[in-house]
Amino acid sequence: MVGHNTPNRELFYLGDFDGDIHMIGDAIGRRIDMATEIGETAVLEATGASSVLEILGTTRAMRWFTDEPVPEELIRTLVWAATRAPSAGNSQGWDFLVVTDAEKRRQVGEAIKPLLDRVRASESDPANPHLRPGSLNLMENMHRIPLLLFVCGREVYPRASPRTDMMYSALFGATQNILIAARALGLGAAMTTFHSEFEDTIRQLFGIPDDVYIGALVPIGWPARPFGPVRRKPLSEIVHRDHWSHRDLPDEGSAGQG
Ligand SMILES: Cc1cc2nc3c(=O)[nH]c(=O)nc-3n(C[C@H](O)[C@H](O)[C@H](O)COP(=O)(O)O)c2cc1C
């Protein structure tokens, strides 16, 4: 059943990957190994979550990471998960830029500095809303984050007159899948968009063509802070039953809510 087992590890299965590769990691999701079967239950047990819904309820934007690299097999898993997302007409107008090279990450860290300086300046002004410590930490330590995943895309749908909203819809679904898959693997990740502040530099640095949009920059690594639960509005505030004026969905008992 298992490709090879390593003593003192509680192995778990990660995914099927269209039949070409199977991977497993240990109970804390830090190490990986090869296996030949899959089992969602085992993954969930190993990550401390009891169900996909619990994972949804605890997938916080992670902005604190250790320096430990993300194994290649897990990077592949994350991109695989991203591409399981829906897209209009299954157009799949996405591309993924995986950045792990230390020098490239340093350069991204450099590129973000002017934005960081502006943020720091505005932080010292009490009239400005303050940035979350995590967001600041993310920017300050961008060069140390083991994996930077850029979710990119082209306008491809409908073919006759491609629409930007169709493209972004696919990219954001893919991004959410990355966040959830990362959480399931014990990895932390955050959806970010601040790359737009220094997009020209990023384009040059990585040779991204002009017709390619950069939808999200997802920093990924082993979490240095705990996961979830996420804080969200109560369902009773946002759900309308059968008529906009009627709200009667109870908050109690919603599966997976943290
Ligand atoms: C479109 C979009 C853009 C975002 N941009 C950033 C960003 O630039 N920097 C950041 O730290 N977080 C960013 N986030 C993450 C949100 O701040 C985060 O999801 C939200 O505060 C809820 O926190 P939680 O996911 O931990 O529950 C973004 C999220 C979305 C959906």
mmCIF file of C-alpha atoms and ligand atoms in Angstrom:
data_model
loop_
_atom_site.group_PDB
_atom_site.id
_atom_site.type_symbol
_atom_site.label_atom_id
_atom_site.label_comp_id
_atom_site.label_asym_id
_atom_site.label_seq_id
_atom_site.Cartn_x
_atom_site.Cartn_y
_atom_site.Cartn_z
ATOM 1 C CA MET A 1 0.000 0.000 0.000
ATOM 2 C CA VAL A 2 2.692 2.451 0.950
ATOM 3 C CA GLY A 3 5.692 3.005 -1.337
ATOM 4 C CA HIS A 4 8.138 2.854 1.494
ATOM 5 C CA ASN A 5 7.639 3.471 5.105
ATOM 6 C CA THR A 6 10.004 5.234 7.427
ATOM 7 C CA PRO A 7 10.248 4.185 11.050
ATOM 8 C CA ASN A 8 8.915 6.638 13.613
ATOM 9 C CA ARG A 9 6.816 8.497 11.127
ATOM 10 C CA GLU A 10 3.068 8.523 10.887
ATOM 11 C CA LEU A 11 2.726 8.641 7.169
ATOM 12 C CA PHE A 12 -0.252 10.028 5.375
ATOM 13 C CA TYR A 13 -1.342 10.303 1.790
ATOM 14 C CA LEU A 14 -1.700 13.537 -0.053
ATOM 15 C CA GLY A 15 -3.326 13.083 -3.400
ATOM 16 C CA ASP A 16 -3.706 11.224 -6.617
ATOM 17 C CA PHE A 17 -2.172 13.621 -9.170
ATOM 18 C CA ASP A 18 -3.847 12.120 -12.174
ATOM 19 C CA GLY A 19 -2.221 8.813 -11.453
ATOM 20 C CA ASP A 20 1.358 9.789 -12.110
ATOM 21 C CA ILE A 21 2.653 10.449 -8.666
ATOM 22 C CA HIS A 22 1.559 9.817 -5.119
ATOM 23 C CA MET A 23 2.991 11.472 -2.113
ATOM 24 C CA ILE A 24 2.857 11.158 1.562
ATOM 25 C CA GLY A 25 4.215 13.175 4.418
ATOM 26 C CA ASP A 26 4.570 12.676 8.138
ATOM 27 C CA ALA A 27 2.108 13.526 10.852
ATOM 28 C CA ILE A 28 3.153 17.139 11.142
ATOM 29 C CA GLY A 29 3.297 17.550 7.422
ATOM 30 C CA ARG A 30 6.984 18.459 7.418
ATOM 31 C CA ARG A 31 8.497 15.551 5.570
ATOM 32 C CA ILE A 32 7.423 13.810 2.488
ATOM 33 C CA ASP A 33 7.849 10.451 1.001
ATOM 34 C CA MET A 34 6.476 8.458 -1.889
ATOM 35 C CA ALA A 35 3.465 6.221 -1.595
ATOM 36 C CA THR A 36 1.099 4.449 -3.875
ATOM 37 C CA GLU A 37 -2.317 5.162 -2.442
ATOM 38 C CA ILE A 38 -4.382 8.066 -1.300
ATOM 39 C CA GLY A 39 -6.692 8.677 1.619
ATOM 40 C CA GLU A 40 -8.198 12.025 2.519
ATOM 41 C CA THR A 41 -9.071 10.910 6.023
ATOM 42 C CA ALA A 42 -5.460 10.189 6.815
ATOM 43 C CA VAL A 43 -4.392 13.620 5.540
ATOM 44 C CA LEU A 44 -6.989 15.331 7.686
ATOM 45 C CA GLU A 45 -6.037 13.346 10.761
ATOM 46 C CA ALA A 46 -2.385 14.151 10.258
ATOM 47 C CA THR A 47 -3.032 17.887 9.996
ATOM 48 C CA GLY A 48 -5.184 17.949 13.098
ATOM 49 C CA ALA A 49 -8.380 18.791 11.223
ATOM 50 C CA SER A 50 -11.274 16.368 11.201
ATOM 51 C CA SER A 51 -12.837 17.360 7.907
ATOM 52 C CA VAL A 52 -12.543 19.543 4.833
ATOM 53 C CA LEU A 53 -15.032 21.884 6.513
ATOM 54 C CA GLU A 54 -12.777 22.212 9.518
ATOM 55 C CA ILE A 55 -9.910 23.068 7.212
ATOM 56 C CA LEU A 56 -12.089 25.766 5.629
ATOM 57 C CA GLY A 57 -12.847 27.107 9.076
ATOM 58 C CA THR A 58 -9.195 27.292 10.124
ATOM 59 C CA THR A 59 -7.387 28.418 6.981
ATOM 60 C CA ARG A 60 -6.187 31.789 8.169
ATOM 61 C CA ALA A 61 -4.006 33.988 6.037
ATOM 62 C CA MET A 62 -0.620 32.848 7.332
ATOM 63 C CA ARG A 63 1.939 35.641 7.386
ATOM 64 C CA TRP A 64 4.598 34.153 9.664
ATOM 65 C CA PHE A 65 6.866 31.396 8.404
ATOM 66 C CA THR A 66 9.918 29.410 9.346
ATOM 67 C CA ASP A 67 12.868 29.333 6.934
ATOM 68 C CA GLU A 68 12.413 25.633 6.210
ATOM 69 C CA PRO A 69 12.038 24.984 2.459
ATOM 70 C CA VAL A 70 8.903 23.550 0.911
ATOM 71 C CA PRO A 71 9.725 20.182 -0.701
ATOM 72 C CA GLU A 72 9.382 19.984 -4.480
ATOM 73 C CA GLU A 73 6.699 17.322 -4.245
ATOM 74 C CA LEU A 74 4.537 19.587 -2.132
ATOM 75 C CA ILE A 75 4.996 22.474 -4.557
ATOM 76 C CA ARG A 76 3.738 20.190 -7.252
ATOM 77 C CA THR A 77 0.786 19.238 -5.033
ATOM 78 C CA LEU A 78 -0.102 22.880 -4.527
ATOM 79 C CA VAL A 79 -0.104 23.641 -8.241
ATOM 80 C CA TRP A 80 -2.036 20.482 -8.898
ATOM 81 C CA ALA A 81 -4.637 21.620 -6.361
ATOM 82 C CA ALA A 82 -4.770 25.071 -7.960
ATOM 83 C CA THR A 83 -5.572 23.595 -11.331
ATOM 84 C CA ARG A 84 -8.505 21.596 -9.935
ATOM 85 C CA ALA A 85 -10.375 24.908 -9.654
ATOM 86 C CA PRO A 86 -13.208 25.716 -12.045
ATOM 87 C CA SER A 87 -12.807 28.129 -14.960
ATOM 88 C CA ALA A 88 -15.303 29.483 -17.461
ATOM 89 C CA GLY A 89 -15.807 26.889 -20.181
ATOM 90 C CA ASN A 90 -12.908 25.007 -18.569
ATOM 91 C CA SER A 91 -10.717 27.571 -20.344
ATOM 92 C CA GLN A 92 -7.943 27.251 -17.698
ATOM 93 C CA GLY A 93 -6.359 30.535 -18.642
ATOM 94 C CA TRP A 94 -3.862 30.317 -15.836
ATOM 95 C CA ASP A 95 -0.113 29.993 -15.445
ATOM 96 C CA PHE A 96 1.893 29.637 -12.247
ATOM 97 C CA LEU A 97 5.258 31.157 -11.502
ATOM 98 C CA VAL A 98 7.033 29.202 -8.767
ATOM 99 C CA VAL A 99 9.835 31.108 -7.080
ATOM 100 C CA THR A 100 12.170 29.297 -4.696
ATOM 101 C CA ASP A 101 15.567 30.572 -5.856
ATOM 102 C CA ALA A 102 17.181 32.490 -2.986
ATOM 103 C CA GLU A 103 18.559 35.254 -5.205
ATOM 104 C CA LYS A 104 15.205 35.782 -6.925
ATOM 105 C CA ARG A 105 13.440 35.929 -3.570
ATOM 106 C CA ARG A 106 15.996 38.462 -2.395
ATOM 107 C CA GLN A 107 15.233 40.532 -5.478
ATOM 108 C CA VAL A 108 11.497 40.375 -4.752
ATOM 109 C CA GLY A 109 12.346 41.551 -1.227
ATOM 110 C CA GLU A 110 14.290 44.441 -2.761
ATOM 111 C CA ALA A 111 11.428 45.279 -5.114
ATOM 112 C CA ILE A 112 9.018 45.581 -2.214
ATOM 113 C CA LYS A 113 11.229 48.011 -0.267
ATOM 114 C CA PRO A 114 9.807 51.279 -1.668
ATOM 115 C CA LEU A 115 6.311 50.082 -0.732
ATOM 116 C CA LEU A 116 7.592 49.043 2.669
ATOM 117 C CA ASP A 117 9.127 52.470 3.205
ATOM 118 C CA ARG A 118 5.816 54.128 2.285
ATOM 119 C CA VAL A 119 3.935 51.821 4.627
ATOM 120 C CA ARG A 120 6.369 52.500 7.476
ATOM 121 C CA ALA A 121 6.057 56.243 6.923
ATOM 122 C CA SER A 122 2.280 56.090 6.996
ATOM 123 C CA GLU A 123 2.363 53.820 10.071
ATOM 124 C CA SER A 124 4.044 56.594 12.027
ATOM 125 C CA ASP A 125 1.157 58.926 11.165
ATOM 126 C CA PRO A 126 -1.599 58.340 13.744
ATOM 127 C CA ALA A 127 -4.202 59.599 11.247
ATOM 128 C CA ASN A 128 -3.620 56.571 9.018
ATOM 129 C CA PRO A 129 -5.178 53.180 9.569
ATOM 130 C CA HIS A 130 -2.448 50.832 10.731
ATOM 131 C CA LEU A 131 -1.424 47.752 8.820
ATOM 132 C CA ARG A 132 -1.749 44.382 10.526
ATOM 133 C CA PRO A 133 1.540 43.284 12.130
ATOM 134 C CA GLY A 134 1.327 40.145 9.984
ATOM 135 C CA SER A 135 1.086 42.082 6.725
ATOM 136 C CA LEU A 136 4.082 44.156 7.730
ATOM 137 C CA ASN A 137 5.999 41.030 8.722
ATOM 138 C CA LEU A 138 5.176 39.513 5.355
ATOM 139 C CA MET A 139 6.615 42.467 3.488
ATOM 140 C CA GLU A 140 9.676 42.793 5.698
ATOM 141 C CA ASN A 141 10.537 39.109 5.376
ATOM 142 C CA MET A 142 9.522 38.468 1.792
ATOM 143 C CA HIS A 143 13.084 37.415 0.908
ATOM 144 C CA ARG A 144 13.016 34.710 3.609
ATOM 145 C CA ILE A 145 9.725 33.095 2.652
ATOM 146 C CA PRO A 146 10.641 29.730 1.115
ATOM 147 C CA LEU A 147 8.098 29.736 -1.706
ATOM 148 C CA LEU A 148 6.548 32.623 -3.608
ATOM 149 C CA LEU A 149 3.804 31.456 -5.927
ATOM 150 C CA PHE A 150 2.500 33.928 -8.489
ATOM 151 C CA VAL A 151 -0.911 33.015 -9.870
ATOM 152 C CA CYS A 152 -0.999 34.455 -13.376
ATOM 153 C CA GLY A 153 -3.391 34.348 -16.280
ATOM 154 C CA ARG A 154 -4.415 35.455 -19.718
ATOM 155 C CA GLU A 155 -7.768 36.632 -21.045
ATOM 156 C CA VAL A 156 -8.906 33.605 -23.005
ATOM 157 C CA TYR A 157 -12.673 33.323 -22.518
ATOM 158 C CA PRO A 158 -15.007 33.677 -24.357
ATOM 159 C CA ARG A 159 -12.693 33.123 -27.287
ATOM 160 C CA ALA A 160 -14.447 35.678 -29.496
ATOM 161 C CA SER A 161 -14.136 38.511 -26.974
ATOM 162 C CA PRO A 162 -12.173 37.463 -23.906
ATOM 163 C CA ARG A 163 -13.172 39.026 -20.593
ATOM 164 C CA THR A 164 -10.946 40.098 -17.765
ATOM 165 C CA ASP A 165 -13.518 39.174 -15.103
ATOM 166 C CA MET A 166 -13.674 35.597 -16.413
ATOM 167 C CA MET A 167 -9.909 35.346 -16.114
ATOM 168 C CA TYR A 168 -9.747 36.698 -12.564
ATOM 169 C CA SER A 169 -12.599 34.437 -11.483
ATOM 170 C CA ALA A 170 -10.515 31.433 -12.470
ATOM 171 C CA LEU A 171 -7.325 32.793 -10.896
ATOM 172 C CA PHE A 172 -8.985 33.490 -7.563
ATOM 173 C CA GLY A 173 -10.589 30.058 -7.438
ATOM 174 C CA ALA A 174 -7.177 28.555 -8.128
ATOM 175 C CA THR A 175 -5.669 30.727 -5.415
ATOM 176 C CA GLN A 176 -8.239 29.591 -2.860
ATOM 177 C CA ASN A 177 -7.462 25.981 -3.750
ATOM 178 C CA ILE A 178 -3.797 26.695 -3.050
ATOM 179 C CA LEU A 179 -4.634 28.113 0.370
ATOM 180 C CA ILE A 180 -6.784 25.125 1.268
ATOM 181 C CA ALA A 181 -4.320 22.566 -0.083
ATOM 182 C CA ALA A 182 -1.495 24.276 1.787
ATOM 183 C CA ARG A 183 -3.485 24.092 5.016
ATOM 184 C CA ALA A 184 -4.218 20.411 4.394
ATOM 185 C CA LEU A 185 -0.487 19.802 4.014
ATOM 186 C CA GLY A 186 0.339 21.687 7.180
ATOM 187 C CA LEU A 187 1.721 24.621 5.169
ATOM 188 C CA GLY A 188 0.755 28.242 5.670
ATOM 189 C CA ALA A 189 -0.128 30.591 2.822
ATOM 190 C CA ALA A 190 -1.767 33.946 2.223
ATOM 191 C CA MET A 191 -3.513 35.515 -0.711
ATOM 192 C CA THR A 192 -1.860 38.850 -1.420
ATOM 193 C CA THR A 193 -2.165 41.470 -4.095
ATOM 194 C CA PHE A 194 0.465 43.999 -3.083
ATOM 195 C CA HIS A 195 2.650 42.894 -6.002
ATOM 196 C CA SER A 196 0.569 45.376 -8.019
ATOM 197 C CA GLU A 197 2.542 48.133 -6.291
ATOM 198 C CA PHE A 198 5.775 46.957 -7.908
ATOM 199 C CA GLU A 199 4.468 44.947 -10.798
ATOM 200 C CA ASP A 200 6.793 46.356 -13.462
ATOM 201 C CA THR A 201 9.823 45.209 -11.489
ATOM 202 C CA ILE A 202 8.303 41.761 -10.983
ATOM 203 C CA ARG A 203 7.577 41.497 -14.712
ATOM 204 C CA GLN A 204 11.152 42.369 -15.584
ATOM 205 C CA LEU A 205 12.635 40.135 -12.917
ATOM 206 C CA PHE A 206 10.790 37.065 -14.136
ATOM 207 C CA GLY A 207 10.257 37.875 -17.814
ATOM 208 C CA ILE A 208 6.469 37.856 -17.500
ATOM 209 C CA PRO A 209 4.925 38.784 -20.875
ATOM 210 C CA ASP A 210 2.797 41.936 -21.185
ATOM 211 C CA ASP A 211 -0.396 40.038 -21.961
ATOM 212 C CA VAL A 212 -0.136 38.022 -18.756
ATOM 213 C CA TYR A 213 -1.937 39.343 -15.670
ATOM 214 C CA ILE A 214 -0.589 38.650 -12.212
ATOM 215 C CA GLY A 215 -3.635 37.772 -10.133
ATOM 216 C CA ALA A 216 -2.060 36.975 -6.809
ATOM 217 C CA LEU A 217 1.213 36.542 -5.022
ATOM 218 C CA VAL A 218 0.884 33.668 -2.559
ATOM 219 C CA PRO A 219 3.752 33.435 -0.048
ATOM 220 C CA ILE A 220 3.964 29.875 1.271
ATOM 221 C CA GLY A 221 5.969 28.140 3.978
ATOM 222 C CA TRP A 222 5.812 26.215 7.217
ATOM 223 C CA PRO A 223 3.746 28.235 9.656
ATOM 224 C CA ALA A 224 5.363 29.962 12.612
ATOM 225 C CA ARG A 225 1.957 30.878 14.103
ATOM 226 C CA PRO A 226 -1.138 28.763 14.706
ATOM 227 C CA PHE A 227 -3.931 28.314 12.189
ATOM 228 C CA GLY A 228 -7.551 29.549 12.555
ATOM 229 C CA PRO A 229 -10.334 29.790 13.384
ATOM 230 C CA VAL A 230 -11.118 32.518 10.880
ATOM 231 C CA ARG A 231 -13.367 35.386 11.916
ATOM 232 C CA ARG A 232 -16.354 35.960 9.659
ATOM 233 C CA LYS A 233 -19.715 37.696 9.768
ATOM 234 C CA PRO A 234 -22.525 35.541 11.133
ATOM 235 C CA LEU A 235 -24.591 33.843 8.431
ATOM 236 C CA SER A 236 -27.731 35.462 9.828
ATOM 237 C CA GLU A 237 -26.316 38.809 8.721
ATOM 238 C CA ILE A 238 -25.638 37.889 5.122
ATOM 239 C CA VAL A 239 -28.056 35.162 4.045
ATOM 240 C CA HIS A 240 -31.435 36.012 2.534
ATOM 241 C CA ARG A 241 -34.042 33.272 2.470
ATOM 242 C CA ASP A 242 -36.416 33.165 -0.511
ATOM 243 C CA HIS A 243 -36.716 36.980 -0.478
ATOM 244 C CA TRP A 244 -34.091 39.622 0.144
ATOM 245 C CA SER A 245 -36.003 40.984 3.111
ATOM 246 C CA HIS A 246 -36.182 37.645 4.843
ATOM 247 C CA ARG A 247 -33.255 36.370 6.898
ATOM 248 C CA ASP A 248 -33.782 33.278 8.920
ATOM 249 C CA LEU A 249 -30.696 31.130 8.544
ATOM 250 C CA PRO A 250 -29.584 30.237 12.054
ATOM 251 C CA ASP A 251 -25.915 30.569 12.951
ATOM 252 C CA GLU A 252 -25.843 27.577 15.230
ATOM 253 C CA GLY A 253 -24.776 24.260 13.864
ATOM 254 C CA SER A 254 -23.095 25.433 10.665
ATOM 255 C CA ALA A 255 -20.717 22.655 9.799
ATOM 256 C CA GLY A 256 -17.064 23.488 10.116
ATOM 257 C CA GLN A 257 -17.592 27.009 11.405
ATOM 258 C CA GLY A 258 -14.822 28.183 13.630
HETATM 259 C C1 LIG B 1 -8.346 40.069 -3.151
HETATM 260 C C2 LIG B 1 -7.540 39.901 -1.878
HETATM 261 C C3 LIG B 1 -6.394 40.640 -1.704
HETATM 262 C C4 LIG B 1 -5.605 40.485 -0.544
HETATM 263 N N1 LIG B 1 -4.428 41.168 -0.435
HETATM 264 C C5 LIG B 1 -3.653 41.002 0.666
HETATM 265 C C6 LIG B 1 -2.402 41.661 0.760
HETATM 266 O O1 LIG B 1 -1.964 42.371 -0.156
HETATM 267 N N2 LIG B 1 -1.670 41.469 1.869
HETATM 268 C C7 LIG B 1 -2.089 40.643 2.886
HETATM 269 O O2 LIG B 1 -1.364 40.500 3.884
HETATM 270 N N3 LIG B 1 -3.276 39.983 2.820
HETATM 271 C C8 LIG B 1 -4.072 40.147 1.733
HETATM 272 N N4 LIG B 1 -5.266 39.463 1.619
HETATM 273 C C9 LIG B 1 -5.701 38.559 2.710
HETATM 274 C C10 LIG B 1 -6.818 39.180 3.546
HETATM 275 O O3 LIG B 1 -6.310 40.289 4.271
HETATM 276 C C11 LIG B 1 -7.403 38.137 4.491
HETATM 277 O O4 LIG B 1 -7.908 37.047 3.756
HETATM 278 C C12 LIG B 1 -8.504 38.709 5.346
HETATM 279 O O5 LIG B 1 -8.007 39.728 6.184
HETATM 280 C C13 LIG B 1 -9.178 37.652 6.225
HETATM 281 O O6 LIG B 1 -8.206 37.064 7.044
HETATM 282 P P1 LIG B 1 -8.127 35.471 7.161
HETATM 283 O O7 LIG B 1 -8.070 34.950 5.766
HETATM 284 O O8 LIG B 1 -6.896 35.208 7.965
HETATM 285 O O9 LIG B 1 -9.362 35.046 7.873
HETATM 286 C C14 LIG B 1 -6.026 39.595 0.480
HETATM 287 C C15 LIG B 1 -7.199 38.847 0.293
HETATM 288 C C16 LIG B 1 -7.940 38.974 -0.895
HETATM 289 C C17 LIG B 1 -9.176 38.116 -1.071
#
